[in-house]
C-alpha atoms as one frame of an Amber mdcrd trajectory, in Angstrom:
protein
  99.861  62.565 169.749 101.374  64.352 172.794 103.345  61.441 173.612 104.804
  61.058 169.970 105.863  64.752 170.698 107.480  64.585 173.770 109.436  61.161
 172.631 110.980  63.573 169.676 113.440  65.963 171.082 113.027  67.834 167.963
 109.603  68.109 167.630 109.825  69.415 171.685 111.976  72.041 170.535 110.172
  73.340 167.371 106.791  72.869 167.895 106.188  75.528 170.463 108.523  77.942
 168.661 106.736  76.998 165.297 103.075  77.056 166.847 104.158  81.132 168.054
 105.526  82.027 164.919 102.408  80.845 163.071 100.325  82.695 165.203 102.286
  85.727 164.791 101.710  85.282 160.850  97.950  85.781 161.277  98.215  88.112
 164.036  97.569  90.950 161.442  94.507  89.401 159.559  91.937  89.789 162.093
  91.626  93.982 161.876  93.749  96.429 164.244  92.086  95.097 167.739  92.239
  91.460 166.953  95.856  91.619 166.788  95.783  92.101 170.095  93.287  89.168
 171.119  95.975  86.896 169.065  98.603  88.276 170.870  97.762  87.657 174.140
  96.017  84.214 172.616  99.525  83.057 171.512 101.606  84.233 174.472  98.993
  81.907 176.363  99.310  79.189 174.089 103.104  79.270 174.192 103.046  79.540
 177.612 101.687  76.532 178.421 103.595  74.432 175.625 106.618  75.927 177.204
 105.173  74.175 180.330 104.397  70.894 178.885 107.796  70.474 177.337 109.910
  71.854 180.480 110.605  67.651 181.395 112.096  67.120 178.184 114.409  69.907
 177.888 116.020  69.513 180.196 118.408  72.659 179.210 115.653  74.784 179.976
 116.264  76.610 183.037 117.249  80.205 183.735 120.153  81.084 185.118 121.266
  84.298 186.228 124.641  85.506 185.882 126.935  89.111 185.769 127.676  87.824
 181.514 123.486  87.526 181.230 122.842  91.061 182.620 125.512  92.574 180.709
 124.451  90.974 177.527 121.170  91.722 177.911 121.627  95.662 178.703 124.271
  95.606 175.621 121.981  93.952 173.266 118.879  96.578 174.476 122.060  99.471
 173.649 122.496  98.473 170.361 119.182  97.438 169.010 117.926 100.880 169.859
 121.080 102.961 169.187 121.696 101.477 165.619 117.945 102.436 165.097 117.746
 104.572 161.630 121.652 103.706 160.836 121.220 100.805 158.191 118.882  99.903
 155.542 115.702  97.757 156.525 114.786  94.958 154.467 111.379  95.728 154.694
 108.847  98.714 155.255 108.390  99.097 159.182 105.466 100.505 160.585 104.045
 100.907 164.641 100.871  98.093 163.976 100.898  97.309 167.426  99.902 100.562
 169.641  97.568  99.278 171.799  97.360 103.115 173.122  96.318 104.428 169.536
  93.831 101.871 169.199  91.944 101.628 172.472  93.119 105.656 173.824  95.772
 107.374 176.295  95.276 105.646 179.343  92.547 103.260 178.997  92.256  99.948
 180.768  92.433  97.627 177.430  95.322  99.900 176.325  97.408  99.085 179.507
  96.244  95.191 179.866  97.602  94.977 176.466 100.610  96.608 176.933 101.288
  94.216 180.102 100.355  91.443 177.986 102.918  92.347 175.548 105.836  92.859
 178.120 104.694  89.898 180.109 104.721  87.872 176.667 108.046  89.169 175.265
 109.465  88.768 178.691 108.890  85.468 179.568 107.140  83.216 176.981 109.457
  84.688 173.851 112.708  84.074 175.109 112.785  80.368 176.009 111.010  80.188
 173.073 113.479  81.052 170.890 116.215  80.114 172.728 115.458  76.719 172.832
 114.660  76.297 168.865 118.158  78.770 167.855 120.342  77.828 170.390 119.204
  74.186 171.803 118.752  72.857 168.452 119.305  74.926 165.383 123.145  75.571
 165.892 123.412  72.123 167.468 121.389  70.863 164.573 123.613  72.824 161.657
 127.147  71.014 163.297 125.524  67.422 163.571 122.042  66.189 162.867 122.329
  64.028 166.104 122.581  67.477 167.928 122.253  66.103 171.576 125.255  65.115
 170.892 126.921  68.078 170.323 127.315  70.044 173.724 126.554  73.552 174.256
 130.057  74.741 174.976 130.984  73.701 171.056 132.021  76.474 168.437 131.701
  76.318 165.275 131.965  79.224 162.900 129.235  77.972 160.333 126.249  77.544
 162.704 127.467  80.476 164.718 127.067  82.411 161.619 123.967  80.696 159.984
 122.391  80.614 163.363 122.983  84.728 163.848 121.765  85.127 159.936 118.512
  83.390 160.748 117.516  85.351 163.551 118.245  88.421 162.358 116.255  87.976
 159.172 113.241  86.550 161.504 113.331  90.490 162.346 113.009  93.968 161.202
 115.771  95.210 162.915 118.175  92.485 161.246 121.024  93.904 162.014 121.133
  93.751 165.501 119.348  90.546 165.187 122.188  89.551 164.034 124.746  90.918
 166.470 121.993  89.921 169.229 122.071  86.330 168.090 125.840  86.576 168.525
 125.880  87.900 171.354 123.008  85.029 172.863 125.534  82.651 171.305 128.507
  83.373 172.911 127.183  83.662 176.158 125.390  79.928 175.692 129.213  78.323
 174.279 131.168  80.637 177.269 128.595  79.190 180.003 128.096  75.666 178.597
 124.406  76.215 179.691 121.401  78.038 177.746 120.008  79.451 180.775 122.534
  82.452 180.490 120.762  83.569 177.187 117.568  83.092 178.093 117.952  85.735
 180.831 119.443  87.773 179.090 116.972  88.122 176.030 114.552  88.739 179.232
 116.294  91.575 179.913 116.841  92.777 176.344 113.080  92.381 175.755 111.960
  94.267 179.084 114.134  97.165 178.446 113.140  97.412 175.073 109.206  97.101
 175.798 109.955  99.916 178.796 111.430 102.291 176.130 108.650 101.220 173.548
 106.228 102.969 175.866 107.882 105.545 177.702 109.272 106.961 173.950 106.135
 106.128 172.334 108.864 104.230 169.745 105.779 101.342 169.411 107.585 100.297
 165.627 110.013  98.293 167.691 106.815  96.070 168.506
């Protein structure tokens, strides 16, 4: 089975992505402390697919750069500062407050939290980069997308791609411009190591303002 996976190098970019997202669908159904047991459950489990996939992507590896700081402070910007400016697409509520649920200050409160940032961090943005960037927008301009290199533009999977990810979130507008944004920087470097940095950086600002605001209906 794993080696029918790891001979695919679609399956090797979806799977792990699709396994997550899954997980995040029940996260919800098992009362408000089980989310968090899921949570940390899937960050785990996507964790170590990330691992066992790492040979056969071989795109996969960060890469730090001026462009993936700046995008990933920019993106942070504008994903809290167009907060309350547009219409959301659905009702958004603050489900995961690990400090409501388990008190102010406790020790499960605060493992949680770490859990989350740790998660959203590190585990979520390969993730995602790897099935939107790696193959989706490859995918969308040929279905033989390892053929198509990273550098390429092209205006309908840049747009589809963005579209996508911003409907995958509440905030879909700056999903959107995020996605864009995570785009660019992937066609500008030739690499996908660039965005995966920066949606690090994105998603440890934005868990850092989560809890020093108390703003916990970004999570």
């Amino acid at each position: 089975m794993l080696t029918k996976i790891y001979s695919s190098p679609v399956l090797v970019r979806i799977l792990p992505f699709a396994v997550f997202a899954a997980l995040t669908l029940v996260q919800g159904r098992f009362g408000d402390a089980g989310q968090y047991w899921i949570y940390g459950l899937k960050t785990i489990v996507g964790a170590w697919m990330l691992w066992q996939v790492r040979p056969y992507v071989k795109e996969m590896k960060w890469r730090f750069s001026w462009e993936a700081v700046a995008a990933g402070v920019l993106v942070f910007a504008v994903w809290v500062g167009l907060d309350g400016l547009y219409p959301m697409l659905a009702e958004r509520e603050a489900s995961f407050n690990p400090e409501r649920t388990f008190g102010a200050g406790s020790v499960l409160g605060w493992i949680f939290i770490s859990v989350r940032l740790l998660g959203s961090s590190l585990v979520v943005p390969p993730l995602e980069e790897i099935f939107y960037r790696s193959f989706l927008y490859r995918y969308l301009v040929k279905s033989d997308f390892l053929a198509v290199p990273l550098r390429h533009f092209d205006w309908r999977a840049f747009l589809i791609t963005g579209a996508v990810f911003g409907i995958g979130h509440y905030e879909w507008l700056p999903g959107i411009l995020c996605a864009f944004a995570y785009q660019g920087l992937v066609i500008r470097k030739d690499r996908l190591g660039d965005a995966i940095t920066a949606h690090a950086i994105t998603n440890f600002l934005l868990a850092v303002w989560v809890v020093a605001r108390q703003a916990y209906q970004f999570w």
